[in-house]
Amino acid sequence: MAEQFLGLKLPSPRAEIRTIKPCPTLQGEIILPGDKSISHRAVILNSLARDRARIDNFAPGKDCLATVRCLRALGVKIDRKGSPNSHTLLLSGAGEDGLEEASNVLDAQNSATTMRLLGGLLASQPFLSVITGDASLRNRPMGRLIEPLRLMGAEIWGRGKDSFAPLVIKGKRLCGIDFTLPVPSAQIKSAILLAGLFAHGNTVIHQRVPSRDHTERMLRRMGASLESQGSSISLLPLSSPLIPVNLCVPGDISSATYFLVAGVIHPNSRIVIRDCGINPTRTGIIDVLLAMGARLKISNERLEADEPLADIVVESSELTGTEVSGNIIPRLIDEIPVLAVAACVAKGKTVVRGAGELRVKESDRIATVVSELSRLGAKIEPLPDGMVIYGGRPLLGAEVDSHFDHRLVMSLAVAGLVAKGETTIKHAHVAQVSYPTFWQTLEQLIGSLGAG
Ligand code: S3P
């Protein structure tokens, strides 16, 4: 039976439908889950290190837990404890002993980062691996992973003429390559670097457009011989195991964005976001929101294990439409669904181009964002590589669907906060993929302002 809590109806945890209504105010301070991209890398790289490591504020979503399960199946000892919002991992890196062959198929679930990063690593390990995922992941492109790994000498195959998972990998000693990334993908870049750690000879990667650089930062910190010069990265194979790194993972800017957008589009809001990662390869959304007129302040900038973080305060703002294209796209690719919600509320037209990658995410995010925001009364048109949003029209509550995409469900919840009437979201449980406490945090912001 659904429970009514101010603007939100809270169904039992297993229920898949959420109902959202506009609320009078949105205010408070939030603590974010740890960054998903950094968490994947922290547990994978520390699993290869020569000693014990501790990772605090490890991302609690299902994607990162899939990586932990796969690494355990590969023989890494990982203890996990903590609260629903934040986990601590204590792990003993495999070091000189190396990883072990898993006795069963590895399951990356919904997580392309798990599949692609582990795909690169396992191609260079001396045993057989089979890795699969859920229906969405089994439909996402894996040729882009298989091709560069084969150039390194890998024996790796996929379903559909080497296009899709499951992947079968007969690991062996690879050779370094000099490779230009055809798409600006941090997952493929990281997969090649992981393979290159155990290869004969140097690996050099050229990026036409830079993508998130968490792997490079962490590898350098852990003693790998890696240099970034302009748009190229050069890595020497490991001569001894990586040095473990203890860290407290900065808050996830992709998760923060739901509240940045909620804060700017809600007419009566003030939200304080603590300890948010602000790595410049991830902050495209902040640049775009500021260009649209967002009242957003960044303070207390600092570093944690070579990753920058800060506190952010966001308040109700008057937004104007904008154009988003070019090199900024990889810096905000995961934030485009919720940016589209901001664009619906902004005055004037917003155009997103050069974001064809959205079509191969957890859902075809051009098609699903357009279809679901249209149901809420938005005027939004798809482009082959983006979308056009005509802002300033009121959104109207309706029944919408997450398409089993975590980023879409949270974007629709933000839209529901400003849509007239009730918005009902089907398959809302998928927020757990990256942000298991999303609904509680939203409830807290509605509640604390309501109480004030
Ligand atoms: C990620 C890279 C991006 C991003 C994904 C996480 C990562 O994907 O969309 O959510 O952690 O490396 P691509 O590498 O496919 O661009």
mmCIF file with all atom_site columns, N, CA, C and O in Angstrom, residues 101-128:
data_model
loop_
_atom_site.group_PDB
_atom_site.id
_atom_site.type_symbol
_atom_site.label_atom_id
_atom_site.label_alt_id
_atom_site.label_comp_id
_atom_site.label_asym_id
_atom_site.label_entity_id
_atom_site.label_seq_id
_atom_site.pdbx_PDB_ins_code
_atom_site.Cartn_x
_atom_site.Cartn_y
_atom_site.Cartn_z
_atom_site.occupancy
_atom_site.B_iso_or_equiv
_atom_site.pdbx_formal_charge
_atom_site.auth_seq_id
_atom_site.auth_comp_id
_atom_site.auth_asym_id
_atom_site.auth_atom_id
_atom_site.pdbx_PDB_model_num
ATOM 1   N N  . GLU A 1 101 ? 41.164 -17.751 -12.396 1.00 0.00 ? 101 GLU A N  1
ATOM 2   C CA . GLU A 1 101 ? 40.073 -18.023 -13.336 1.00 0.00 ? 101 GLU A CA 1
ATOM 3   C C  . GLU A 1 101 ? 38.770 -18.177 -12.561 1.00 0.00 ? 101 GLU A C  1
ATOM 4   O O  . GLU A 1 101 ? 38.714 -18.895 -11.562 1.00 0.00 ? 101 GLU A O  1
ATOM 5   N N  . ALA A 1 102 ? 37.699 -17.517 -13.015 1.00 0.00 ? 102 ALA A N  1
ATOM 6   C CA . ALA A 1 102 ? 36.395 -17.656 -12.344 1.00 0.00 ? 102 ALA A CA 1
ATOM 7   C C  . ALA A 1 102 ? 35.795 -19.011 -12.707 1.00 0.00 ? 102 ALA A C  1
ATOM 8   O O  . ALA A 1 102 ? 35.976 -19.492 -13.827 1.00 0.00 ? 102 ALA A O  1
ATOM 9   N N  . SER A 1 103 ? 35.046 -19.590 -11.754 1.00 0.00 ? 103 SER A N  1
ATOM 10  C CA . SER A 1 103 ? 34.507 -20.925 -12.016 1.00 0.00 ? 103 SER A CA 1
ATOM 11  C C  . SER A 1 103 ? 33.172 -20.849 -12.759 1.00 0.00 ? 103 SER A C  1
ATOM 12  O O  . SER A 1 103 ? 32.572 -21.873 -13.068 1.00 0.00 ? 103 SER A O  1
ATOM 13  N N  . ASN A 1 104 ? 32.694 -19.646 -13.012 1.00 0.00 ? 104 ASN A N  1
ATOM 14  C CA . ASN A 1 104 ? 31.404 -19.511 -13.698 1.00 0.00 ? 104 ASN A CA 1
ATOM 15  C C  . ASN A 1 104 ? 31.435 -18.259 -14.578 1.00 0.00 ? 104 ASN A C  1
ATOM 16  O O  . ASN A 1 104 ? 32.401 -17.483 -14.547 1.00 0.00 ? 104 ASN A O  1
ATOM 17  N N  . VAL A 1 105 ? 30.331 -18.047 -15.289 1.00 0.00 ? 105 VAL A N  1
ATOM 18  C CA . VAL A 1 105 ? 30.191 -16.849 -16.130 1.00 0.00 ? 105 VAL A CA 1
ATOM 19  C C  . VAL A 1 105 ? 30.141 -15.617 -15.219 1.00 0.00 ? 105 VAL A C  1
ATOM 20  O O  . VAL A 1 105 ? 29.468 -15.632 -14.183 1.00 0.00 ? 105 VAL A O  1
ATOM 21  N N  . LEU A 1 106 ? 30.866 -14.566 -15.588 1.00 0.00 ? 106 LEU A N  1
ATOM 22  C CA . LEU A 1 106 ? 30.815 -13.308 -14.823 1.00 0.00 ? 106 LEU A CA 1
ATOM 23  C C  . LEU A 1 106 ? 29.594 -12.517 -15.286 1.00 0.00 ? 106 LEU A C  1
ATOM 24  O O  . LEU A 1 106 ? 29.287 -12.498 -16.486 1.00 0.00 ? 106 LEU A O  1
ATOM 25  N N  . ASP A 1 107 ? 28.926 -11.841 -14.347 1.00 0.00 ? 107 ASP A N  1
ATOM 26  C CA . ASP A 1 107 ? 27.705 -11.117 -14.692 1.00 0.00 ? 107 ASP A CA 1
ATOM 27  C C  . ASP A 1 107 ? 27.869 -9.624  -14.386 1.00 0.00 ? 107 ASP A C  1
ATOM 28  O O  . ASP A 1 107 ? 27.901 -9.222  -13.221 1.00 0.00 ? 107 ASP A O  1
ATOM 29  N N  . ALA A 1 108 ? 27.953 -8.827  -15.440 1.00 0.00 ? 108 ALA A N  1
ATOM 30  C CA . ALA A 1 108 ? 28.111 -7.368  -15.258 1.00 0.00 ? 108 ALA A CA 1
ATOM 31  C C  . ALA A 1 108 ? 26.759 -6.688  -15.060 1.00 0.00 ? 108 ALA A C  1
ATOM 32  O O  . ALA A 1 108 ? 26.702 -5.458  -14.926 1.00 0.00 ? 108 ALA A O  1
ATOM 33  N N  . GLN A 1 109 ? 25.672 -7.450  -15.105 1.00 0.00 ? 109 GLN A N  1
ATOM 34  C CA . GLN A 1 109 ? 24.307 -6.927  -14.931 1.00 0.00 ? 109 GLN A CA 1
ATOM 35  C C  . GLN A 1 109 ? 24.023 -5.794  -15.930 1.00 0.00 ? 109 GLN A C  1
ATOM 36  O O  . GLN A 1 109 ? 24.072 -6.010  -17.111 1.00 0.00 ? 109 GLN A O  1
ATOM 37  N N  . ASN A 1 110 ? 23.785 -4.556  -15.420 1.00 0.00 ? 110 ASN A N  1
ATOM 38  C CA . ASN A 1 110 ? 23.408 -3.430  -16.290 1.00 0.00 ? 110 ASN A CA 1
ATOM 39  C C  . ASN A 1 110 ? 24.625 -2.552  -16.625 1.00 0.00 ? 110 ASN A C  1
ATOM 40  O O  . ASN A 1 110 ? 24.509 -1.524  -17.267 1.00 0.00 ? 110 ASN A O  1
ATOM 41  N N  . SER A 1 111 ? 25.813 -2.974  -16.155 1.00 0.00 ? 111 SER A N  1
ATOM 42  C CA . SER A 1 111 ? 26.957 -2.058  -16.104 1.00 0.00 ? 111 SER A CA 1
ATOM 43  C C  . SER A 1 111 ? 27.953 -2.242  -17.249 1.00 0.00 ? 111 SER A C  1
ATOM 44  O O  . SER A 1 111 ? 28.779 -3.157  -17.247 1.00 0.00 ? 111 SER A O  1
ATOM 45  N N  . ALA A 1 112 ? 27.924 -1.317  -18.209 1.00 0.00 ? 112 ALA A N  1
ATOM 46  C CA . ALA A 1 112 ? 28.879 -1.357  -19.321 1.00 0.00 ? 112 ALA A CA 1
ATOM 47  C C  . ALA A 1 112 ? 30.289 -1.085  -18.821 1.00 0.00 ? 112 ALA A C  1
ATOM 48  O O  . ALA A 1 112 ? 31.263 -1.611  -19.376 1.00 0.00 ? 112 ALA A O  1
ATOM 49  N N  . THR A 1 113 ? 30.425 -0.260  -17.770 1.00 0.00 ? 113 THR A N  1
ATOM 50  C CA . THR A 1 113 ? 31.776 0.021   -17.256 1.00 0.00 ? 113 THR A CA 1
ATOM 51  C C  . THR A 1 113 ? 32.392 -1.277  -16.732 1.00 0.00 ? 113 THR A C  1
ATOM 52  O O  . THR A 1 113 ? 33.568 -1.561  -16.982 1.00 0.00 ? 113 THR A O  1
ATOM 53  N N  . THR A 1 114 ? 31.594 -2.084  -16.011 1.00 0.00 ? 114 THR A N  1
ATOM 54  C CA . THR A 1 114 ? 32.103 -3.365  -15.511 1.00 0.00 ? 114 THR A CA 1
ATOM 55  C C  . THR A 1 114 ? 32.551 -4.235  -16.678 1.00 0.00 ? 114 THR A C  1
ATOM 56  O O  . THR A 1 114 ? 33.675 -4.767  -16.690 1.00 0.00 ? 114 THR A O  1
ATOM 57  N N  . MET A 1 115 ? 31.676 -4.383  -17.667 1.00 0.00 ? 115 MET A N  1
ATOM 58  C CA . MET A 1 115 ? 31.994 -5.302  -18.771 1.00 0.00 ? 115 MET A CA 1
ATOM 59  C C  . MET A 1 115 ? 33.205 -4.831  -19.559 1.00 0.00 ? 115 MET A C  1
ATOM 60  O O  . MET A 1 115 ? 34.103 -5.601  -19.874 1.00 0.00 ? 115 MET A O  1
ATOM 61  N N  . ARG A 1 116 ? 33.239 -3.542  -19.888 1.00 0.00 ? 116 ARG A N  1
ATOM 62  C CA . ARG A 1 116 ? 34.313 -3.089  -20.779 1.00 0.00 ? 116 ARG A CA 1
ATOM 63  C C  . ARG A 1 116 ? 35.648 -3.015  -20.043 1.00 0.00 ? 116 ARG A C  1
ATOM 64  O O  . ARG A 1 116 ? 36.674 -3.434  -20.568 1.00 0.00 ? 116 ARG A O  1
ATOM 65  N N  . LEU A 1 117 ? 35.666 -2.499  -18.821 1.00 0.00 ? 117 LEU A N  1
ATOM 66  C CA . LEU A 1 117 ? 36.950 -2.425  -18.102 1.00 0.00 ? 117 LEU A CA 1
ATOM 67  C C  . LEU A 1 117 ? 37.475 -3.827  -17.795 1.00 0.00 ? 117 LEU A C  1
ATOM 68  O O  . LEU A 1 117 ? 38.648 -4.137  -18.024 1.00 0.00 ? 117 LEU A O  1
ATOM 69  N N  . LEU A 1 118 ? 36.583 -4.702  -17.305 1.00 0.00 ? 118 LEU A N  1
ATOM 70  C CA . LEU A 1 118 ? 37.050 -6.060  -17.014 1.00 0.00 ? 118 LEU A CA 1
ATOM 71  C C  . LEU A 1 118 ? 37.401 -6.797  -18.307 1.00 0.00 ? 118 LEU A C  1
ATOM 72  O O  . LEU A 1 118 ? 38.319 -7.617  -18.330 1.00 0.00 ? 118 LEU A O  1
ATOM 73  N N  . GLY A 1 119 ? 36.691 -6.480  -19.394 1.00 0.00 ? 119 GLY A N  1
ATOM 74  C CA . GLY A 1 119 ? 37.013 -7.100  -20.695 1.00 0.00 ? 119 GLY A CA 1
ATOM 75  C C  . GLY A 1 119 ? 38.471 -6.836  -21.062 1.00 0.00 ? 119 GLY A C  1
ATOM 76  O O  . GLY A 1 119 ? 39.207 -7.742  -21.455 1.00 0.00 ? 119 GLY A O  1
ATOM 77  N N  . GLY A 1 120 ? 38.905 -5.586  -20.920 1.00 0.00 ? 120 GLY A N  1
ATOM 78  C CA . GLY A 1 120 ? 40.293 -5.239  -21.226 1.00 0.00 ? 120 GLY A CA 1
ATOM 79  C C  . GLY A 1 120 ? 41.264 -5.954  -20.305 1.00 0.00 ? 120 GLY A C  1
ATOM 80  O O  . GLY A 1 120 ? 42.269 -6.524  -20.739 1.00 0.00 ? 120 GLY A O  1
ATOM 81  N N  . LEU A 1 121 ? 40.929 -5.953  -19.016 1.00 0.00 ? 121 LEU A N  1
ATOM 82  C CA . LEU A 1 121 ? 41.826 -6.584  -18.040 1.00 0.00 ? 121 LEU A CA 1
ATOM 83  C C  . LEU A 1 121 ? 41.921 -8.100  -18.289 1.00 0.00 ? 121 LEU A C  1
ATOM 84  O O  . LEU A 1 121 ? 43.023 -8.672  -18.314 1.00 0.00 ? 121 LEU A O  1
ATOM 85  N N  . LEU A 1 122 ? 40.791 -8.743  -18.499 1.00 0.00 ? 122 LEU A N  1
ATOM 86  C CA . LEU A 1 122 ? 40.781 -10.212 -18.612 1.00 0.00 ? 122 LEU A CA 1
ATOM 87  C C  . LEU A 1 122 ? 41.432 -10.693 -19.902 1.00 0.00 ? 122 LEU A C  1
ATOM 88  O O  . LEU A 1 122 ? 41.966 -11.803 -19.953 1.00 0.00 ? 122 LEU A O  1
ATOM 89  N N  . ALA A 1 123 ? 41.417 -9.834  -20.937 1.00 0.00 ? 123 ALA A N  1
ATOM 90  C CA . ALA A 1 123 ? 42.085 -10.212 -22.192 1.00 0.00 ? 123 ALA A CA 1
ATOM 91  C C  . ALA A 1 123 ? 43.577 -10.435 -21.957 1.00 0.00 ? 123 ALA A C  1
ATOM 92  O O  . ALA A 1 123 ? 44.239 -11.145 -22.724 1.00 0.00 ? 123 ALA A O  1
ATOM 93  N N  . SER A 1 124 ? 44.112 -9.843  -20.887 1.00 0.00 ? 124 SER A N  1
ATOM 94  C CA . SER A 1 124 ? 45.559 -9.934  -20.645 1.00 0.00 ? 124 SER A CA 1
ATOM 95  C C  . SER A 1 124 ? 45.892 -10.897 -19.500 1.00 0.00 ? 124 SER A C  1
ATOM 96  O O  . SER A 1 124 ? 47.033 -10.933 -19.039 1.00 0.00 ? 124 SER A O  1
ATOM 97  N N  . GLN A 1 125 ? 44.908 -11.665 -19.012 1.00 0.00 ? 125 GLN A N  1
ATOM 98  C CA . GLN A 1 125 ? 45.167 -12.598 -17.899 1.00 0.00 ? 125 GLN A CA 1
ATOM 99  C C  . GLN A 1 125 ? 45.205 -14.040 -18.429 1.00 0.00 ? 125 GLN A C  1
ATOM 100 O O  . GLN A 1 125 ? 44.453 -14.373 -19.352 1.00 0.00 ? 125 GLN A O  1
ATOM 101 N N  . PRO A 1 126 ? 46.026 -14.896 -17.843 1.00 0.00 ? 126 PRO A N  1
ATOM 102 C CA . PRO A 1 126 ? 46.273 -16.205 -18.471 1.00 0.00 ? 126 PRO A CA 1
ATOM 103 C C  . PRO A 1 126 ? 45.190 -17.242 -18.177 1.00 0.00 ? 126 PRO A C  1
ATOM 104 O O  . PRO A 1 126 ? 45.491 -18.333 -17.678 1.00 0.00 ? 126 PRO A O  1
ATOM 105 N N  . PHE A 1 127 ? 43.945 -16.932 -18.441 1.00 0.00 ? 127 PHE A N  1
ATOM 106 C CA . PHE A 1 127 ? 42.866 -17.906 -18.238 1.00 0.00 ? 127 PHE A CA 1
ATOM 107 C C  . PHE A 1 127 ? 41.641 -17.502 -19.056 1.00 0.00 ? 127 PHE A C  1
ATOM 108 O O  . PHE A 1 127 ? 41.598 -16.417 -19.634 1.00 0.00 ? 127 PHE A O  1
ATOM 109 N N  . LEU A 1 128 ? 40.648 -18.393 -19.033 1.00 0.00 ? 128 LEU A N  1
ATOM 110 C CA . LEU A 1 128 ? 39.424 -18.174 -19.816 1.00 0.00 ? 128 LEU A CA 1
ATOM 111 C C  . LEU A 1 128 ? 38.382 -17.427 -18.991 1.00 0.00 ? 128 LEU A C  1
ATOM 112 O O  . LEU A 1 128 ? 38.184 -17.745 -17.814 1.00 0.00 ? 128 LEU A O  1
#
